[in-house]
C-alpha positions as a printed Julia matrix, in Angstrom:
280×3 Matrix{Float64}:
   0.0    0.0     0.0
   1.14   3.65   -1.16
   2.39   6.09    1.61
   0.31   8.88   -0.36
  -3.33   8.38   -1.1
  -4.94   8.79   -5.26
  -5.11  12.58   -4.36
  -1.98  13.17   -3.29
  -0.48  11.22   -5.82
  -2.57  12.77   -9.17
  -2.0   16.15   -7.72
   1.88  15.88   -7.69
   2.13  14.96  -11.37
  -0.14  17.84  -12.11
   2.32  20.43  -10.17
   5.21  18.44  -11.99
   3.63  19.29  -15.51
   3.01  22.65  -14.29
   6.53  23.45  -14.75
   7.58  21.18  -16.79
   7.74  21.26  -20.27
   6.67  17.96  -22.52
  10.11  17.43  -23.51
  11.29  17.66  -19.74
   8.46  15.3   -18.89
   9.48  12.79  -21.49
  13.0   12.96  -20.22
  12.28  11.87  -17.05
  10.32   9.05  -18.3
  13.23   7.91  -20.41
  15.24   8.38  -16.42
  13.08   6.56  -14.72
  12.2    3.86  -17.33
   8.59   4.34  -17.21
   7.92   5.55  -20.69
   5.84   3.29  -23.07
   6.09   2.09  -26.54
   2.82   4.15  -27.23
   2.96   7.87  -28.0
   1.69  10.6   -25.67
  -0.08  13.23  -26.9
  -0.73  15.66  -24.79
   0.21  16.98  -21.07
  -3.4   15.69  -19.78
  -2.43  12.07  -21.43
   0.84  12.23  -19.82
  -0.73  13.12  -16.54
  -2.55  10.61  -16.32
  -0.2    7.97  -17.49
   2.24   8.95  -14.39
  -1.05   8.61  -11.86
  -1.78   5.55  -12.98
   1.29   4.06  -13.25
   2.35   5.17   -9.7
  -1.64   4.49   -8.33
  -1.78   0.96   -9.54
   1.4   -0.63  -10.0
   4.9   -1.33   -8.03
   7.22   0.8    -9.89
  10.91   1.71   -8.41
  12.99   4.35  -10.25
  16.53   5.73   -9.14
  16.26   9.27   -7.96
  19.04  11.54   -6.4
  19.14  10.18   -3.14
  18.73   6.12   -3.91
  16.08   3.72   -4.94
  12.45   5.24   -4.26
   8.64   4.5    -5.13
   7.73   6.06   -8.0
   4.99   7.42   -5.82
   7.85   9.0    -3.61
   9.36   9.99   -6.76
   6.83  11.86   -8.01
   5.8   13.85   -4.53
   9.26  15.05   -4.05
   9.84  16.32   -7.3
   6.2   18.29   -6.92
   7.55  20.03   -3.59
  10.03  21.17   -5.53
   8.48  23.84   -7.44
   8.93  27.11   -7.93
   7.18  29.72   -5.2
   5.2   30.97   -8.64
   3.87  27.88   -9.33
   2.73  27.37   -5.38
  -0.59  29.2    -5.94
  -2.56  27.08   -8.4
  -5.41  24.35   -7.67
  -3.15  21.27   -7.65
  -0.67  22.88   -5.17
  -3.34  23.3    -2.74
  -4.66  19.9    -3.4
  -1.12  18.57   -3.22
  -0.62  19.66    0.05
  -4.17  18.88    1.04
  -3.28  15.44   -0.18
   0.08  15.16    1.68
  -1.46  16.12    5.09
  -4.26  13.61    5.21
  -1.4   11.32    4.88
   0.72  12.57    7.53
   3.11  14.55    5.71
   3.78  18.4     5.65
   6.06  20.67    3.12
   9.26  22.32    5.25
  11.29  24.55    4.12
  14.44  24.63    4.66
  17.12  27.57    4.09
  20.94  27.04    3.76
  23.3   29.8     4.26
  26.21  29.9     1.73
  28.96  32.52    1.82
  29.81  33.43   -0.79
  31.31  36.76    0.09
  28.27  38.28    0.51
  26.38  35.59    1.27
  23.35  33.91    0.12
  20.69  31.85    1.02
  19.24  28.93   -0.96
  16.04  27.44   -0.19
  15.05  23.2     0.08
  12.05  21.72    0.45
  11.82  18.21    2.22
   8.68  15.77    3.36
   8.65  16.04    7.17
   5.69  13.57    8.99
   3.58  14.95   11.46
   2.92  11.98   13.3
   5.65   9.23   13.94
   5.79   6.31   11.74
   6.56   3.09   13.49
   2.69   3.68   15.07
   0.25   2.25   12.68
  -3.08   3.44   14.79
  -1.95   7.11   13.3
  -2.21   6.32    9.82
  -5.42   7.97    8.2
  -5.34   5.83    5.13
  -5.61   2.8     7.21
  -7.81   4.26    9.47
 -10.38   4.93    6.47
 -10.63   1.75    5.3
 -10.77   0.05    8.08
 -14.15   2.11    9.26
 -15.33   1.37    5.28
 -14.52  -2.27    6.29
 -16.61  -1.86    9.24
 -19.48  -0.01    7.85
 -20.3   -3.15    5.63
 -19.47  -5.47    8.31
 -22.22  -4.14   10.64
 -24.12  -3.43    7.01
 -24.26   0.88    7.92
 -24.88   1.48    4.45
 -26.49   4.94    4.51
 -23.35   6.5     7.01
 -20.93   4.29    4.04
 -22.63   6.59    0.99
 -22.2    9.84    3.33
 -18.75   9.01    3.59
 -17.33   8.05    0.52
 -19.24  10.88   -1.03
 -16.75  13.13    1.43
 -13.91  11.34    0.5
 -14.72  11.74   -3.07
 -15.39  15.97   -2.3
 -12.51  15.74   -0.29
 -10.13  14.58   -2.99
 -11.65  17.22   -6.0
 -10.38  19.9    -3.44
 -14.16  20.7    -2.39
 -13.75  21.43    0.72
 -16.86  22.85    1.48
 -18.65  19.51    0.27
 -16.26  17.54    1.98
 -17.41  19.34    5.44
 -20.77  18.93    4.65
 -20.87  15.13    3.75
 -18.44  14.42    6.89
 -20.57  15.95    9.37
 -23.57  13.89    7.63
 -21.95  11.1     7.68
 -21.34  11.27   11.64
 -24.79  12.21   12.33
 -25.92   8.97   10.43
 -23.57   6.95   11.85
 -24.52   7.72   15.48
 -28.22   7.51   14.57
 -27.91   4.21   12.36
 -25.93   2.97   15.6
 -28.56   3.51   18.17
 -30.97   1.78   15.82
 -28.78  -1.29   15.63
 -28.75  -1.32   19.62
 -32.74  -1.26   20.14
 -33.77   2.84   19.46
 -36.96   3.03   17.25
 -35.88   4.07   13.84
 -36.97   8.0    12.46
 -35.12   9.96   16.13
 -33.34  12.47   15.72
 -29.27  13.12   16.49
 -30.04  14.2    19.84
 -31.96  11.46   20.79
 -29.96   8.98   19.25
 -26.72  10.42   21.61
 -29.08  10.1    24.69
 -29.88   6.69   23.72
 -25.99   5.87   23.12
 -25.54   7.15   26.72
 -28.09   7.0    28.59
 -30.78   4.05   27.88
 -28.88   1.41   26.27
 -27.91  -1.81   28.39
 -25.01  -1.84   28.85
 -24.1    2.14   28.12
 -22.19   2.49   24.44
 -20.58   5.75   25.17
 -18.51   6.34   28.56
 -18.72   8.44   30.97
 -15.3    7.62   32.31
 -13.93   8.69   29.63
 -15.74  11.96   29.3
 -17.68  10.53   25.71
 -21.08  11.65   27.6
 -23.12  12.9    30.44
 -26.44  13.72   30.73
 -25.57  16.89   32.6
 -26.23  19.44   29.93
 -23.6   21.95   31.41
 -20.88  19.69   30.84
 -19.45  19.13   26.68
 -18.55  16.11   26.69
 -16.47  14.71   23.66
 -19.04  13.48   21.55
 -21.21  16.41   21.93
 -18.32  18.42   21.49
 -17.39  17.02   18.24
 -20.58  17.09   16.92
 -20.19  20.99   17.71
 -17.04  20.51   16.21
 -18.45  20.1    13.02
 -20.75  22.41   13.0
 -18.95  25.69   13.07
 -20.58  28.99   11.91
 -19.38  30.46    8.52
 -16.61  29.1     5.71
 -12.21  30.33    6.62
 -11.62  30.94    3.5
  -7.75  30.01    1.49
  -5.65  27.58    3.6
  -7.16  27.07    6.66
  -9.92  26.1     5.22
  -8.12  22.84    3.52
  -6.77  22.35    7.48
  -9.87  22.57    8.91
 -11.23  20.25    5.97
  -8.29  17.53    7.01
  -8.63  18.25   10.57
 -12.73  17.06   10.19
 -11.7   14.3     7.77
  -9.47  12.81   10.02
 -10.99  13.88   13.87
 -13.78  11.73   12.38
 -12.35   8.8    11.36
 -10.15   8.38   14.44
 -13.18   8.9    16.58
 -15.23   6.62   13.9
 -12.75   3.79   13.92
 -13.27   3.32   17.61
 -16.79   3.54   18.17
 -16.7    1.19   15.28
 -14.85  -1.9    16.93
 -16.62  -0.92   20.42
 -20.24  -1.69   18.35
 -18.23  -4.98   16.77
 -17.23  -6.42   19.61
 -20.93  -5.65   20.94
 -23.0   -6.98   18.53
């Protein structure tokens, strides 16, 4: 399985063919040995070619520093662009991409003298999370709680989800919000109903159900998931709130807040998910 997910991956090659030219592009494909016997018309063809290739197969090419994925590959030749090509679509989605998967863009400045001296700028792949703990790994995470969904058949929270995803990777992140917040509400409710609540309640009275009337209780008070003491937030009231914030942040914090939702959720998702498998 890819360290980067589709998005990521699709949105490197188009920062990579924003400045690159064809010729450049075919170049590397003769570097890297991943150029076909079939002739590439266009940019978009060539595009896609790369997304594929690095989406759906095991490809290693030789970069600067060793033997790498051509996944890898691609991503850190995309974070090497220049700062006028860091303002288009498929940079935002790029690093959209790369922080759902853990990563963020740092740069880093070097200090040459020169006489005067002068400064030259680097960019490098730092993870936000360490990496020898699989729990924090959002790709997993999401298909795991897909896995799940089926598995205790919550087909309407499922379709609320992957339509997210799906905003999620087009760089909607407005959609994204919106399906993600849906699909929580449906999962709690579609849980309650699968523990003995009468089907057409509301959110609110599926969370009272969850933590107050069900035998034994599915969320816990000891750890602060509920009370029915309205003065207190608990956590899954909170998060509810969470994602339910008033008015859009526009430029990049609103592709952090969009990750920050995506992946708050899944986390949270993931466990309430193998608390109702090992119930039922």
């Amino acid at each position: 399985m890819s360290e980067f997910n589709r998005m990521t991956i699709v949105a490197a090659v188009e920062v990579i063919a924003d400045f690159h030219s064809h010729d450049e592009m075919h170049v590397l494909e003769v570097q890297w040995d991943i150029d076909s016997n079939a002739p590439v018309s266009s940019k978009a063809a060539r595009v896609a070619s790369w997304a594929k290739k690095a989406v759906t197969e095991d490809v290693k090419v030789l970069t600067q520093t060793g033997e790498a994925d051509l996944a890898r590959a691609l991503v850190e030749l995309a974070i090497t662009a220049p700062k006028n090509k860091r303002e288009s679509d498929c940079w935002f989605k790029l690093v959209a991409g790369l922080k759902f998967d853990g990563f963020e863009i740092q740069e880093v400045i070097d200090e040459e003298w020169n006489g005067w001296g002068q400064e030259t700028e680097t960019y490098v792949l730092e993870r936000m999370l360490p990496e020898d703990i699989p729990e924090l790994n959002f790709g997993q995470s999401k298909s795991e709680v897909e896995r799940l969904l089926d598995v205790n058949n919550l087909a309407v929270a499922k379709g609320h989800l992957q339509q997210g995803v799906s905003a999620f990777h087009r760089g909607d992140w407005a959609a994204a919000n919106s399906q993600i917040r849906t699909f929580f509400e449906s999962f709690l409710i579609e849980i309650a109903e699968k523990l003995g609540m009468d089907s057409g309640h509301s959110l609110e009275r599926a969370i009272q159900f969850l933590g107050q009337k069900v035998d034994p209780l599915f969320f816990s008070s000891e750890y602060n998931e509920y009370s029915s003491d309205s003065n207190k937030q608990r956590y899954i009231r909170g998060l509810v709130q969470r994602l339910h914030p008033h008015g859009p942040h526009p430029g990049l914090s609103e592709i952090d807040d969009a990750i920050f939702r995506l992946q708050i959720t899944m986390i949270t998702a993931r466990l309430l998910l193998r608390r109702l498998a090992a119930r039922l």
